[in-house]
């Protein structure tokens, strides 16, 4: 048997009880053979911790839990055992509590009806032969068998059979009735037990015993009765039912069970928790933000419930996790927040706040509307063929969707959705952020930039595209006739505009002129231009030349004519004007023919009548006006004109005759005035017609308007001004000016001017003649002079300043001398280094107390004597004096004053 088990005594065949040698046994005697009954007589000594039997007059009879089979009725009384005890049974009924161990014995010898048994077997209540296992043990000897059931349970109750068989095969059996009773036991009672607010709660108290226990419930040390607690009810299964449980019903409930027959009582405390489902609210359900502006939005949910709900945030069915973009926080008062950082276009939409606890969950939806700046995502350059249709597409996105418009850069014309131009060539159609500009019958004037602008209330975005137009080559000039002559090279230019660029070639009488050229032709090609250089050598080189331009759109050609050039025809309508003593102006009309070559200039020839020497004057470029100079007064001249081109000079025009004017007095001079410096006035003289002879002098007369007498000033004729000075302030003057040549005097020119008041001499007038640099320089010089004066004052009055620092630096340099009696120079005692023990004495003379004798020189005090030197004794016996410890002032009365507060003995 296992340790701690109890064995009940064995029985012999004649019914005698046998004392078990094991500890903690319970012995019982059998009253008959196998199949007889046995009775529990009483407790056995040394049976601690075992199933104890009460006297029959005091021990209660427990009600059995398991029902016995019908064939067991009327059998011998049963025996009982306590928990964890082992009970040995003789044939007859046995009783014990559950979870005890039970031992059943057979008689030592079989009944007289059979012989010596050779086999003893046990059968369970189900009629199955019992074989040893972990919970069942069989101990069989010659005529005795013991069945041990460890940890007996209620299901083990019933009738057990012991069958004895002898050598001849005869058998006889005896039965044992096993009754099992339940102790007072609480089975799997949970605490706390949680319930949802408002539901019907059933507090479970699962207690079992045999007989059935009496259960009483307590709350807050008071028994729960239906009369006092209308919502409370004790159910037949001993559970406590609470109708519409609330948070106020939370607390500790006591379930007390008792078995009065045994005096057994026990209880268990059960904590009841009432969970309140979450209540969720949001203060603001819709939010707006603008994308790509580093904006943030914070959602807030307010939750109530017990236990405190857990707040989670969800989007598109997925729970959001903490990240750089999403930040969560839990605030006081049940507030949970979600902060969305750096909002972009994809962050718009619905978000849900979910509050969850043990009692349930609730969810609220919040909406974030993200406004997105308009952004043009698609706009490409377009190439179209002249005359075809061009379709330009502009796609833009944004929230809200922007309106798209078009602008033609060449003239600023704007096209909106649905617009159509007056000529019907431009039309705009758009929807859902896409706009299409259609141009029918594309022209070269449509070439250029077009701007697409997407605009919403959030902002705008603009992009540009270029409409390129391809077209067949176009010749840019109608100049198709060129002139030249033999030996004179000429460039025939073929200018073409095309897109894409065209290739050009020259032909002559169906023959192509190669780019290398021939003996008298050369081809020079550049983009958009081809030059054919022809040097005619004979009449065969004159004629027609063909220029052909070709690109992938098409080709065109233009014919040029090279004709022989000639000299120009003669000019006509020669006229003379503005004739004076020395000058004459010739005008004429261009010739009718320039000979095929542009006129380079005109040649004007003139001479005196009767002379054979013509003098030549060339026109400036192709001007038809020429001025003749250097003429003699009162002389008759002949003049003629011829045109000159590249080939040569043409015929002269008809000869015209004219006569220069005789010499006369000069014309009155022109005058303009300008105020001079101070009391001077400057008169400007503008020379007029001198009458054919140089002006000798200008006669200038001037006077005040209050005087009668004129003052005269003669100015050489070569001068262009006259300076009048000195004049009077605040006075009006009258001037009369006359020009004179050898022929005589001109008519006078009159002029008046006014002299202002005398100006005040102020700082403004003083510096008016100086530049900005000079004024700044003067200011800095004055400031520097002021600082020097201040520094000198500080040096003499307070012994400070920059000059004082320089003086102290120069005078503080130590000098080493070999003599001990060197005189004091400039009020400073020289310290002789290691060899001298004399102290350094600083002499400071107070100048405010120096008296001056009659000669004016200050009285200098004599140098200090040996007795005036004040050495200090150091601990080592050396005499020394630190220069910064004693200050001696020598006054004009030769007295020496020291500052003892500054020294230490």
PDB file of N, CA, C and O in Angstrom, residues 345-385:
ATOM      1  N   UNK A 345      -1.772  64.129 -49.661  1.00  0.00           N
ATOM      2  CA  UNK A 345      -3.019  63.925 -50.392  1.00  0.00           C
ATOM      3  C   UNK A 345      -3.659  62.589 -50.044  1.00  0.00           C
ATOM      4  O   UNK A 345      -4.877  62.475 -49.957  1.00  0.00           O
ATOM      5  N   UNK A 346      -2.860  61.562 -49.814  1.00  0.00           N
ATOM      6  CA  UNK A 346      -3.401  60.233 -49.542  1.00  0.00           C
ATOM      7  C   UNK A 346      -3.941  60.045 -48.152  1.00  0.00           C
ATOM      8  O   UNK A 346      -4.457  58.971 -47.830  1.00  0.00           O
ATOM      9  N   UNK A 347      -3.826  61.059 -47.285  1.00  0.00           N
ATOM     10  CA  UNK A 347      -4.279  60.918 -45.903  1.00  0.00           C
ATOM     11  C   UNK A 347      -5.751  61.276 -45.724  1.00  0.00           C
ATOM     12  O   UNK A 347      -6.282  61.167 -44.617  1.00  0.00           O
ATOM     13  N   UNK A 348      -6.407  61.738 -46.753  1.00  0.00           N
ATOM     14  CA  UNK A 348      -7.813  62.086 -46.625  1.00  0.00           C
ATOM     15  C   UNK A 348      -8.693  60.854 -46.547  1.00  0.00           C
ATOM     16  O   UNK A 348      -8.346  59.769 -47.016  1.00  0.00           O
ATOM     17  N   UNK A 349      -9.869  61.014 -45.929  1.00  0.00           N
ATOM     18  CA  UNK A 349     -10.826  59.916 -45.855  1.00  0.00           C
ATOM     19  C   UNK A 349     -11.343  59.727 -44.447  1.00  0.00           C
ATOM     20  O   UNK A 349     -11.241  60.600 -43.582  1.00  0.00           O
ATOM     21  N   UNK A 350     -11.933  58.532 -44.217  1.00  0.00           N
ATOM     22  CA  UNK A 350     -12.577  58.224 -42.950  1.00  0.00           C
ATOM     23  C   UNK A 350     -11.596  57.545 -42.006  1.00  0.00           C
ATOM     24  O   UNK A 350     -10.808  56.690 -42.412  1.00  0.00           O
ATOM     25  N   UNK A 351     -11.654  57.948 -40.745  1.00  0.00           N
ATOM     26  CA  UNK A 351     -10.902  57.329 -39.659  1.00  0.00           C
ATOM     27  C   UNK A 351     -11.924  56.932 -38.591  1.00  0.00           C
ATOM     28  O   UNK A 351     -12.964  57.592 -38.449  1.00  0.00           O
ATOM     29  N   UNK A 352     -11.652  55.856 -37.858  1.00  0.00           N
ATOM     30  CA  UNK A 352     -12.580  55.415 -36.820  1.00  0.00           C
ATOM     31  C   UNK A 352     -11.853  55.326 -35.491  1.00  0.00           C
ATOM     32  O   UNK A 352     -10.704  54.891 -35.418  1.00  0.00           O
ATOM     33  N   UNK A 353     -12.562  55.771 -34.453  1.00  0.00           N
ATOM     34  CA  UNK A 353     -12.082  55.675 -33.075  1.00  0.00           C
ATOM     35  C   UNK A 353     -12.887  54.562 -32.401  1.00  0.00           C
ATOM     36  O   UNK A 353     -14.126  54.615 -32.375  1.00  0.00           O
ATOM     37  N   UNK A 354     -12.206  53.570 -31.867  1.00  0.00           N
ATOM     38  CA  UNK A 354     -12.876  52.403 -31.282  1.00  0.00           C
ATOM     39  C   UNK A 354     -12.491  52.283 -29.816  1.00  0.00           C
ATOM     40  O   UNK A 354     -11.300  52.254 -29.480  1.00  0.00           O
ATOM     41  N   UNK A 355     -13.507  52.253 -28.952  1.00  0.00           N
ATOM     42  CA  UNK A 355     -13.301  52.083 -27.516  1.00  0.00           C
ATOM     43  C   UNK A 355     -13.762  50.677 -27.138  1.00  0.00           C
ATOM     44  O   UNK A 355     -14.890  50.273 -27.462  1.00  0.00           O
ATOM     45  N   UNK A 356     -12.909  49.915 -26.434  1.00  0.00           N
ATOM     46  CA  UNK A 356     -13.184  48.512 -26.137  1.00  0.00           C
ATOM     47  C   UNK A 356     -12.841  48.224 -24.685  1.00  0.00           C
ATOM     48  O   UNK A 356     -11.790  48.657 -24.184  1.00  0.00           O
ATOM     49  N   UNK A 357     -13.752  47.521 -24.005  1.00  0.00           N
ATOM     50  CA  UNK A 357     -13.438  46.932 -22.699  1.00  0.00           C
ATOM     51  C   UNK A 357     -14.135  45.577 -22.610  1.00  0.00           C
ATOM     52  O   UNK A 357     -14.685  45.082 -23.610  1.00  0.00           O
ATOM     53  N   UNK A 358     -14.157  45.001 -21.433  1.00  0.00           N
ATOM     54  CA  UNK A 358     -14.721  43.657 -21.289  1.00  0.00           C
ATOM     55  C   UNK A 358     -16.218  43.626 -21.550  1.00  0.00           C
ATOM     56  O   UNK A 358     -16.762  42.570 -21.883  1.00  0.00           O
ATOM     57  N   UNK A 359     -16.877  44.770 -21.380  1.00  0.00           N
ATOM     58  CA  UNK A 359     -18.330  44.804 -21.539  1.00  0.00           C
ATOM     59  C   UNK A 359     -18.752  45.012 -22.982  1.00  0.00           C
ATOM     60  O   UNK A 359     -19.935  44.880 -23.291  1.00  0.00           O
ATOM     61  N   UNK A 360     -17.829  45.366 -23.855  1.00  0.00           N
ATOM     62  CA  UNK A 360     -18.204  45.568 -25.240  1.00  0.00           C
ATOM     63  C   UNK A 360     -17.324  46.610 -25.904  1.00  0.00           C
ATOM     64  O   UNK A 360     -16.233  46.946 -25.412  1.00  0.00           O
ATOM     65  N   UNK A 361     -17.786  47.148 -26.982  1.00  0.00           N
ATOM     66  CA  UNK A 361     -17.017  48.142 -27.734  1.00  0.00           C
ATOM     67  C   UNK A 361     -17.985  49.080 -28.445  1.00  0.00           C
ATOM     68  O   UNK A 361     -19.148  48.734 -28.683  1.00  0.00           O
ATOM     69  N   UNK A 362     -17.486  50.254 -28.765  1.00  0.00           N
ATOM     70  CA  UNK A 362     -18.249  51.229 -29.533  1.00  0.00           C
ATOM     71  C   UNK A 362     -17.281  51.949 -30.462  1.00  0.00           C
ATOM     72  O   UNK A 362     -16.118  52.170 -30.121  1.00  0.00           O
ATOM     73  N   UNK A 363     -17.786  52.321 -31.615  1.00  0.00           N
ATOM     74  CA  UNK A 363     -16.912  52.898 -32.639  1.00  0.00           C
ATOM     75  C   UNK A 363     -17.578  54.143 -33.212  1.00  0.00           C
ATOM     76  O   UNK A 363     -18.787  54.171 -33.437  1.00  0.00           O
ATOM     77  N   UNK A 364     -16.770  55.179 -33.422  1.00  0.00           N
ATOM     78  CA  UNK A 364     -17.234  56.419 -34.032  1.00  0.00           C
ATOM     79  C   UNK A 364     -16.327  56.730 -35.223  1.00  0.00           C
ATOM     80  O   UNK A 364     -15.128  56.472 -35.197  1.00  0.00           O
ATOM     81  N   UNK A 365     -16.919  57.314 -36.230  1.00  0.00           N
ATOM     82  CA  UNK A 365     -16.157  57.627 -37.441  1.00  0.00           C
ATOM     83  C   UNK A 365     -15.912  59.132 -37.519  1.00  0.00           C
ATOM     84  O   UNK A 365     -16.786  59.944 -37.232  1.00  0.00           O
ATOM     85  N   UNK A 366     -14.690  59.479 -37.874  1.00  0.00           N
ATOM     86  CA  UNK A 366     -14.297  60.866 -38.097  1.00  0.00           C
ATOM     87  C   UNK A 366     -13.794  60.983 -39.526  1.00  0.00           C
ATOM     88  O   UNK A 366     -13.284  60.008 -40.094  1.00  0.00           O
ATOM     89  N   UNK A 367     -13.912  62.175 -40.078  1.00  0.00           N
ATOM     90  CA  UNK A 367     -13.570  62.352 -41.500  1.00  0.00           C
ATOM     91  C   UNK A 367     -12.554  63.480 -41.645  1.00  0.00           C
ATOM     92  O   UNK A 367     -12.716  64.548 -41.056  1.00  0.00           O
ATOM     93  N   UNK A 368     -11.525  63.191 -42.411  1.00  0.00           N
ATOM     94  CA  UNK A 368     -10.489  64.176 -42.724  1.00  0.00           C
ATOM     95  C   UNK A 368     -10.558  64.493 -44.214  1.00  0.00           C
ATOM     96  O   UNK A 368     -10.369  63.606 -45.043  1.00  0.00           O
ATOM     97  N   UNK A 369     -10.858  65.744 -44.487  1.00  0.00           N
ATOM     98  CA  UNK A 369     -10.881  66.184 -45.877  1.00  0.00           C
ATOM     99  C   UNK A 369      -9.588  66.932 -46.149  1.00  0.00           C
ATOM    100  O   UNK A 369      -9.297  67.942 -45.501  1.00  0.00           O
ATOM    101  N   UNK A 370      -8.829  66.424 -47.083  1.00  0.00           N
ATOM    102  CA  UNK A 370      -7.528  67.005 -47.410  1.00  0.00           C
ATOM    103  C   UNK A 370      -7.662  67.805 -48.699  1.00  0.00           C
ATOM    104  O   UNK A 370      -8.043  67.256 -49.740  1.00  0.00           O
ATOM    105  N   UNK A 371      -7.407  69.082 -48.579  1.00  0.00           N
ATOM    106  CA  UNK A 371      -7.383  69.944 -49.754  1.00  0.00           C
ATOM    107  C   UNK A 371      -5.976  69.921 -50.343  1.00  0.00           C
ATOM    108  O   UNK A 371      -4.991  70.075 -49.617  1.00  0.00           O
ATOM    109  N   UNK A 372      -5.921  69.737 -51.633  1.00  0.00           N
ATOM    110  CA  UNK A 372      -4.632  69.598 -52.317  1.00  0.00           C
ATOM    111  C   UNK A 372      -4.488  70.740 -53.310  1.00  0.00           C
ATOM    112  O   UNK A 372      -5.412  71.028 -54.082  1.00  0.00           O
ATOM    113  N   UNK A 373      -3.338  71.386 -53.260  1.00  0.00           N
ATOM    114  CA  UNK A 373      -3.054  72.438 -54.222  1.00  0.00           C
ATOM    115  C   UNK A 373      -3.143  71.870 -55.637  1.00  0.00           C
ATOM    116  O   UNK A 373      -2.701  70.754 -55.893  1.00  0.00           O
ATOM    117  N   UNK A 374      -3.710  72.626 -56.546  1.00  0.00           N
ATOM    118  CA  UNK A 374      -3.742  72.148 -57.933  1.00  0.00           C
ATOM    119  C   UNK A 374      -2.332  71.860 -58.447  1.00  0.00           C
ATOM    120  O   UNK A 374      -1.386  72.601 -58.152  1.00  0.00           O
ATOM    121  N   UNK A 375      -2.229  70.778 -59.163  1.00  0.00           N
ATOM    122  CA  UNK A 375      -0.935  70.411 -59.737  1.00  0.00           C
ATOM    123  C   UNK A 375      -1.175  69.811 -61.113  1.00  0.00           C
ATOM    124  O   UNK A 375      -1.950  68.858 -61.276  1.00  0.00           O
ATOM    125  N   UNK A 376      -0.542  70.406 -62.098  1.00  0.00           N
ATOM    126  CA  UNK A 376      -0.668  69.920 -63.478  1.00  0.00           C
ATOM    127  C   UNK A 376       0.258  68.729 -63.643  1.00  0.00           C
ATOM    128  O   UNK A 376       1.473  68.845 -63.479  1.00  0.00           O
ATOM    129  N   UNK A 377      -0.306  67.593 -63.942  1.00  0.00           N
ATOM    130  CA  UNK A 377       0.464  66.359 -64.037  1.00  0.00           C
ATOM    131  C   UNK A 377       0.813  65.979 -65.470  1.00  0.00           C
ATOM    132  O   UNK A 377       1.726  65.190 -65.673  1.00  0.00           O
ATOM    133  N   UNK A 378       0.102  66.532 -66.427  1.00  0.00           N
ATOM    134  CA  UNK A 378       0.374  66.135 -67.817  1.00  0.00           C
ATOM    135  C   UNK A 378       0.150  67.336 -68.732  1.00  0.00           C
ATOM    136  O   UNK A 378      -0.940  67.887 -68.807  1.00  0.00           O
ATOM    137  N   UNK A 379       1.215  67.730 -69.402  1.00  0.00           N
ATOM    138  CA  UNK A 379       1.162  68.787 -70.416  1.00  0.00           C
ATOM    139  C   UNK A 379       2.413  68.632 -71.265  1.00  0.00           C
ATOM    140  O   UNK A 379       3.525  68.774 -70.763  1.00  0.00           O
ATOM    141  N   UNK A 380       2.219  68.327 -72.519  1.00  0.00           N
ATOM    142  CA  UNK A 380       3.357  68.042 -73.402  1.00  0.00           C
ATOM    143  C   UNK A 380       3.345  68.998 -74.585  1.00  0.00           C
ATOM    144  O   UNK A 380       2.299  69.519 -74.978  1.00  0.00           O
ATOM    145  N   UNK A 381       4.541  69.200 -75.129  1.00  0.00           N
ATOM    146  CA  UNK A 381       4.662  69.963 -76.363  1.00  0.00           C
ATOM    147  C   UNK A 381       4.008  69.192 -77.505  1.00  0.00           C
ATOM    148  O   UNK A 381       4.035  67.951 -77.538  1.00  0.00           O
ATOM    149  N   UNK A 382       3.444  69.939 -78.439  1.00  0.00           N
ATOM    150  CA  UNK A 382       2.714  69.330 -79.548  1.00  0.00           C
ATOM    151  C   UNK A 382       3.281  69.866 -80.858  1.00  0.00           C
ATOM    152  O   UNK A 382       3.587  71.056 -80.968  1.00  0.00           O
ATOM    153  N   UNK A 383       3.424  68.990 -81.815  1.00  0.00           N
ATOM    154  CA  UNK A 383       3.852  69.368 -83.161  1.00  0.00           C
ATOM    155  C   UNK A 383       2.730  69.038 -84.128  1.00  0.00           C
ATOM    156  O   UNK A 383       2.219  67.911 -84.141  1.00  0.00           O
ATOM    157  N   UNK A 384       2.341  70.026 -84.926  1.00  0.00           N
ATOM    158  CA  UNK A 384       1.262  69.844 -85.896  1.00  0.00           C
ATOM    159  C   UNK A 384       1.725  70.348 -87.253  1.00  0.00           C
ATOM    160  O   UNK A 384       2.629  71.186 -87.351  1.00  0.00           O
ATOM    161  N   UNK A 385       1.081  69.824 -88.291  1.00  0.00           N
ATOM    162  CA  UNK A 385       1.375  70.239 -89.656  1.00  0.00           C
ATOM    163  C   UNK A 385       0.431  71.367 -90.028  1.00  0.00           C
ATOM    164  O   UNK A 385      -0.766  71.344 -89.693  1.00  0.00           O
TER     165      UNK A 385
END
